mmCIF file of C-alpha atoms in Angstrom:
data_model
loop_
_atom_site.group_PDB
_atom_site.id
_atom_site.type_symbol
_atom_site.label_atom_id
_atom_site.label_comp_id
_atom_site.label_asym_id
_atom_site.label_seq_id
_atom_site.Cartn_x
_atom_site.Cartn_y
_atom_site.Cartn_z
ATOM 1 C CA UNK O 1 -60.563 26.376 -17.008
ATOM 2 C CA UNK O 2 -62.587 25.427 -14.432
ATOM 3 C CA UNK O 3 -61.530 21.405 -12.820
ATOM 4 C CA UNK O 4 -63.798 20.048 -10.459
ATOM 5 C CA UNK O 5 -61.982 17.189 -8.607
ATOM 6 C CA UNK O 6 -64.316 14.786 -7.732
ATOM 7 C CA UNK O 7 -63.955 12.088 -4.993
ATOM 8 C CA UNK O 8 -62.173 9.484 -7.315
ATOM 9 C CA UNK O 9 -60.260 11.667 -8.954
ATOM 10 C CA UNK O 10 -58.259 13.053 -5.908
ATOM 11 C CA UNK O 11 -58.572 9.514 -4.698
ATOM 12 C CA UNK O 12 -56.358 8.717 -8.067
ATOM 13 C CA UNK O 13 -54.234 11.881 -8.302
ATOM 14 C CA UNK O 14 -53.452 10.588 -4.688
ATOM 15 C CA UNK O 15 -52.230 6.954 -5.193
ATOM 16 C CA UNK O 16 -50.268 8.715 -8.753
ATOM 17 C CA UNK O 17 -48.039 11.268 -6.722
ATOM 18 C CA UNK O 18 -47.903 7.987 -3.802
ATOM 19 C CA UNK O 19 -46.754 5.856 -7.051
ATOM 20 C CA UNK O 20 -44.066 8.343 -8.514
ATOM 21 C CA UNK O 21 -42.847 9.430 -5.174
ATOM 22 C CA UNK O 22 -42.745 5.545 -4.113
ATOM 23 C CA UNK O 23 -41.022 5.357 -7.646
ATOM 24 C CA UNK O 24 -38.361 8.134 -7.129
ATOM 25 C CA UNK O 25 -37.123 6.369 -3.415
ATOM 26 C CA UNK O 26 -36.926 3.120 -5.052
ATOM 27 C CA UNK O 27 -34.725 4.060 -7.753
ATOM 28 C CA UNK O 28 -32.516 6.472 -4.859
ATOM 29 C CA UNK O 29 -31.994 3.409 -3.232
ATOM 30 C CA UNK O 30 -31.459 0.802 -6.424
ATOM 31 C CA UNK O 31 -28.561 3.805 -7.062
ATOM 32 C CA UNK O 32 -27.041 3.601 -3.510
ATOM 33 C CA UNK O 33 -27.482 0.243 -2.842
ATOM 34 C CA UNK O 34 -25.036 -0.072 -6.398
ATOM 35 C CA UNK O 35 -22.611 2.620 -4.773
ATOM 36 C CA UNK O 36 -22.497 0.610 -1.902
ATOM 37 C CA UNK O 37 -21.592 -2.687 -3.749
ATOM 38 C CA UNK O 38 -18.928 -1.139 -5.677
ATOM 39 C CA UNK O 39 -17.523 0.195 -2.265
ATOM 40 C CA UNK O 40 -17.705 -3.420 -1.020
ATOM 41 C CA UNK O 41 -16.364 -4.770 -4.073
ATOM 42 C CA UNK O 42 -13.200 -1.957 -3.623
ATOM 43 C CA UNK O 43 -12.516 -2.774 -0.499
ATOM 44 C CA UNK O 44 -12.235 -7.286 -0.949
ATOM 45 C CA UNK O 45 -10.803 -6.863 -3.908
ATOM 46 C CA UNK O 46 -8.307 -3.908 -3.671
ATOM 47 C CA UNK O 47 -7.649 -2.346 -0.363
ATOM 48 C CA UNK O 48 -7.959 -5.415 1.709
ATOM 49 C CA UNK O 49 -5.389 -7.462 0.123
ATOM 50 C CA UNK O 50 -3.751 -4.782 -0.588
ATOM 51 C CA UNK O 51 -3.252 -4.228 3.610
ATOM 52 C CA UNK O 52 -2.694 -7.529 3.735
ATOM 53 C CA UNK O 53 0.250 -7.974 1.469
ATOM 54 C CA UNK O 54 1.707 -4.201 2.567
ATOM 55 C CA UNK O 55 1.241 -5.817 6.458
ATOM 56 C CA UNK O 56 3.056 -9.495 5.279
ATOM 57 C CA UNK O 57 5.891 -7.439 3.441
ATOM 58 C CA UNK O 58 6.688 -5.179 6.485
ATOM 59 C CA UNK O 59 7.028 -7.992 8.316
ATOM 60 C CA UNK O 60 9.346 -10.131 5.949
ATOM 61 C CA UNK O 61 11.511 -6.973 5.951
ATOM 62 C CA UNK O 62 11.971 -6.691 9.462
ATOM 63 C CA UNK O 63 12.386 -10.699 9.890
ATOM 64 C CA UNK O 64 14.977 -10.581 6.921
ATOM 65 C CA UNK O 65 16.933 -7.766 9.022
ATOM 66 C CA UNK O 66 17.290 -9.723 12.485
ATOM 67 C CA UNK O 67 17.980 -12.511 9.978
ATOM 68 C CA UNK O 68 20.967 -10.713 8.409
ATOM 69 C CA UNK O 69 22.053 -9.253 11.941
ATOM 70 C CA UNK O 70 22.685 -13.123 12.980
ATOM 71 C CA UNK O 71 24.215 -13.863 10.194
ATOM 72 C CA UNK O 72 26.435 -10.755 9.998
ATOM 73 C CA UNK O 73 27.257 -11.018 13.572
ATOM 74 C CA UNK O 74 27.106 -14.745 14.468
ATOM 75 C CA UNK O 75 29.117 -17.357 13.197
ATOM 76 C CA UNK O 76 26.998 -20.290 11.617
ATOM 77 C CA UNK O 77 27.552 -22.813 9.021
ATOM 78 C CA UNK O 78 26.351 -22.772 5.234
ATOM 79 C CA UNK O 79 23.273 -25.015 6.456
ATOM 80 C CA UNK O 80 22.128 -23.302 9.274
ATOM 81 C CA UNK O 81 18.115 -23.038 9.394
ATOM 82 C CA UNK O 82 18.690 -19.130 9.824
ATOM 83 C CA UNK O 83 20.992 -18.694 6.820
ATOM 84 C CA UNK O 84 18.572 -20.761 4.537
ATOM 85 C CA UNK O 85 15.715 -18.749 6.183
ATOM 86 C CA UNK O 86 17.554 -15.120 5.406
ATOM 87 C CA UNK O 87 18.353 -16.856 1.974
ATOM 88 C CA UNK O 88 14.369 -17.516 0.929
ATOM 89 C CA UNK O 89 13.053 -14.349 2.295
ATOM 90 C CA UNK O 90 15.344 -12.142 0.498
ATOM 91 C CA UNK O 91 15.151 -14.260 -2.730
ATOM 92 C CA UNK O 92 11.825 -15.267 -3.268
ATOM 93 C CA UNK O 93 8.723 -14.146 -0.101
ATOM 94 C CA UNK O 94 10.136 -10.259 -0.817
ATOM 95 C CA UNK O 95 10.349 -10.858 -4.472
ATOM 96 C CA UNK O 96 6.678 -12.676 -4.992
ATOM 97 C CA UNK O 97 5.060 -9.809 -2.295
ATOM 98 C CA UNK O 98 6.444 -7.262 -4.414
ATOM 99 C CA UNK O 99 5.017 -8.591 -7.406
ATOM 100 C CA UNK O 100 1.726 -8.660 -5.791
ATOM 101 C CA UNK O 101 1.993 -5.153 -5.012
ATOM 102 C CA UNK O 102 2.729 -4.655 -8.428
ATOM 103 C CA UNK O 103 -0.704 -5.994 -9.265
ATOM 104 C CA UNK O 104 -2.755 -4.228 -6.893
ATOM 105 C CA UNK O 105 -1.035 -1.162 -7.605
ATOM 106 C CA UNK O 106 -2.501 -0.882 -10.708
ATOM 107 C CA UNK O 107 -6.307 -0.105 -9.300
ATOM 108 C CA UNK O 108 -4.376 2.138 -7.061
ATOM 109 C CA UNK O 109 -3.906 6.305 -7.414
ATOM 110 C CA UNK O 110 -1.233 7.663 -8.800
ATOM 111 C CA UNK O 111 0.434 9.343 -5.434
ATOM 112 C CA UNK O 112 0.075 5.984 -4.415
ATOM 113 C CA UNK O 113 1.807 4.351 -7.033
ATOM 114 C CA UNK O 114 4.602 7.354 -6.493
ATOM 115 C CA UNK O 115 5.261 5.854 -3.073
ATOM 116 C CA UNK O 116 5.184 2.491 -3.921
ATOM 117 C CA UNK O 117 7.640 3.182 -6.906
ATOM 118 C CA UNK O 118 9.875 4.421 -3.774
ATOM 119 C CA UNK O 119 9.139 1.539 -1.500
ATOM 120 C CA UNK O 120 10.582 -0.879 -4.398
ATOM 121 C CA UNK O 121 13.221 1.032 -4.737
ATOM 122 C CA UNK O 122 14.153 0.908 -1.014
ATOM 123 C CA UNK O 123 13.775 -2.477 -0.898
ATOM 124 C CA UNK O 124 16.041 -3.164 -4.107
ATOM 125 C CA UNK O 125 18.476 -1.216 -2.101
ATOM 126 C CA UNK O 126 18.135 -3.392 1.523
ATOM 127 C CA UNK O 127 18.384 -6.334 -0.807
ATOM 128 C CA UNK O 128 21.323 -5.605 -2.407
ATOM 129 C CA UNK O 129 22.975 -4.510 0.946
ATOM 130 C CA UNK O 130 21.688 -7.888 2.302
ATOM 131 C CA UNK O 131 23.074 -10.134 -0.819
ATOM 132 C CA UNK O 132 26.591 -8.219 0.300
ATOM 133 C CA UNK O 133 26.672 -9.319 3.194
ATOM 134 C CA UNK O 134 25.775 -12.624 1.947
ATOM 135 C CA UNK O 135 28.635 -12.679 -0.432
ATOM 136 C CA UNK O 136 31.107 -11.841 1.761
ATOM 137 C CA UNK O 137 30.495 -13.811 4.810
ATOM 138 C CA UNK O 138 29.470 -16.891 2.352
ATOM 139 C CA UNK O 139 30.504 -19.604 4.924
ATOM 140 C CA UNK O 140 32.038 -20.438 7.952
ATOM 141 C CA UNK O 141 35.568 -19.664 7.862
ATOM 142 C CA UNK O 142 34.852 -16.303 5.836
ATOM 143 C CA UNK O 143 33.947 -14.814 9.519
ATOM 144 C CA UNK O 144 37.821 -15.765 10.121
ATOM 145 C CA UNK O 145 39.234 -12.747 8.352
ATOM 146 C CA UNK O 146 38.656 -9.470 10.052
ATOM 147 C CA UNK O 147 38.783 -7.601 6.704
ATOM 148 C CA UNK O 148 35.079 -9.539 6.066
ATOM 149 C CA UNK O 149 33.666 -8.307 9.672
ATOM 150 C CA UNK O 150 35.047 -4.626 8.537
ATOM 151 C CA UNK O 151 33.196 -4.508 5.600
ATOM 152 C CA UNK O 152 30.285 -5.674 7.057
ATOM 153 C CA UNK O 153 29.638 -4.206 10.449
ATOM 154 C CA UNK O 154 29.131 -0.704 8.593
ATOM 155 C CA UNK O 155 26.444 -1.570 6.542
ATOM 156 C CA UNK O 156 24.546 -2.450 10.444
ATOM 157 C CA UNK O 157 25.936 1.206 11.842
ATOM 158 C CA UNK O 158 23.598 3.850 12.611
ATOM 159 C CA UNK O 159 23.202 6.015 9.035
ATOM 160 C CA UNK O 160 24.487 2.842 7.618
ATOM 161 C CA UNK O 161 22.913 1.335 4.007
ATOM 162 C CA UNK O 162 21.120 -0.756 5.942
ATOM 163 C CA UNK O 163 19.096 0.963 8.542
ATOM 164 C CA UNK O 164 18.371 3.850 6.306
ATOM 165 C CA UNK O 165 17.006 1.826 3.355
ATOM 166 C CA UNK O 166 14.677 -0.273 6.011
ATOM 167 C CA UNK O 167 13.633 3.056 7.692
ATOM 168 C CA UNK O 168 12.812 4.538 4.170
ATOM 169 C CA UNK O 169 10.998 0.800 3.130
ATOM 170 C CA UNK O 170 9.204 1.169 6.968
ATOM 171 C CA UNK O 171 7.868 4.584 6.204
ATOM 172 C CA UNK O 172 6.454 3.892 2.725
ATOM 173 C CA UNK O 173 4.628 1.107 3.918
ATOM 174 C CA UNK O 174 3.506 3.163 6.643
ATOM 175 C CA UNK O 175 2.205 5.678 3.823
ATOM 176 C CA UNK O 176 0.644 3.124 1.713
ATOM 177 C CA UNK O 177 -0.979 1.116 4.710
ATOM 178 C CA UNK O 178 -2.562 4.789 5.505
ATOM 179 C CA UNK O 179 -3.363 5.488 2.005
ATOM 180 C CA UNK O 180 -5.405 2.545 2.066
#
């Protein structure tokens, strides 16, 4: 089998391999250009919030604790702007964040979900120290008996309920922010 290759036909076996190599980089780059889009998509819909919310919760957990310090420590009426401000973190910005975290969690892997199964925990623990404290220094005149402030200043001592639930929340968030 002799094939003599005249001038057109190289001239079309050319512009074919130009055509089907042409055709090979455009569908190399219609496959990462999609890769890339669900990377983007990922990141605004998952991990972004999902820093976001991790960032706004370590905060409200650290406010919450200078919060509960104060009102531990410092004697203050039932109406005081610090009291009602300890009051709505602990009862319904922790609560709602959580329950976002819930949500996001669920595109999340499953070491991550681990951690954040531990971070709740924590924070159900910190929460239920704080409500203590709430309960038994409930208004002004409770800081009167000494019996109160001697249940209370414990839970603030170092290896305390307090300290070592917001250390454990602290360094699951610090996980999960990482993991992100």
């Amino acid at each position: 089998m002799n094939f003599r290759f005249s001038i057109s036909r190289k001239i079309g076996v050319g512009f074919g391999l130009f055509i089907v190599v042409v055709a090979i980089f455009i569908y190399l780059t219609n496959k990462t250009l999609s890769e890339s889009r669900e990377i983007n998509r990922r990141i605004n819909e998952i991990y972004a919030p999902s820093v976001k919310i991790l960032e706004e919760l370590d905060n409200n957990v650290i406010h919450a604790q200078q919060l509960m310090k104060h009102w531990a420590y410092v004697q203050r009426r039932e109406d005081d702007h610090e009291r009602i401000e300890a009051i709505e973190i602990c009862e319904k910005l922790i609560p709602e964040q959580l329950k976002q975290i819930d949500e996001y969690s669920r595109l999340w892997s499953k070491e991550q979900n681990e951690h954040k199964n531990a971070l709740f925990v924590h924070i159900r623990d910190l929460l239920l120290a704080y409500e203590e404290i709430r309960n038994i220094l409930y208004d002004f005149d409770s800081y009167a008996d000494p019996i109160n402030q001697i249940m209370v200043e414990p839970l603030f001592m170092e290896g305390g309920t307090i300290p070592l639930a917001l250390s454990a929340v602290r360094d699951e968030l610090k996980v999960l922010n990482m993991d992100q």
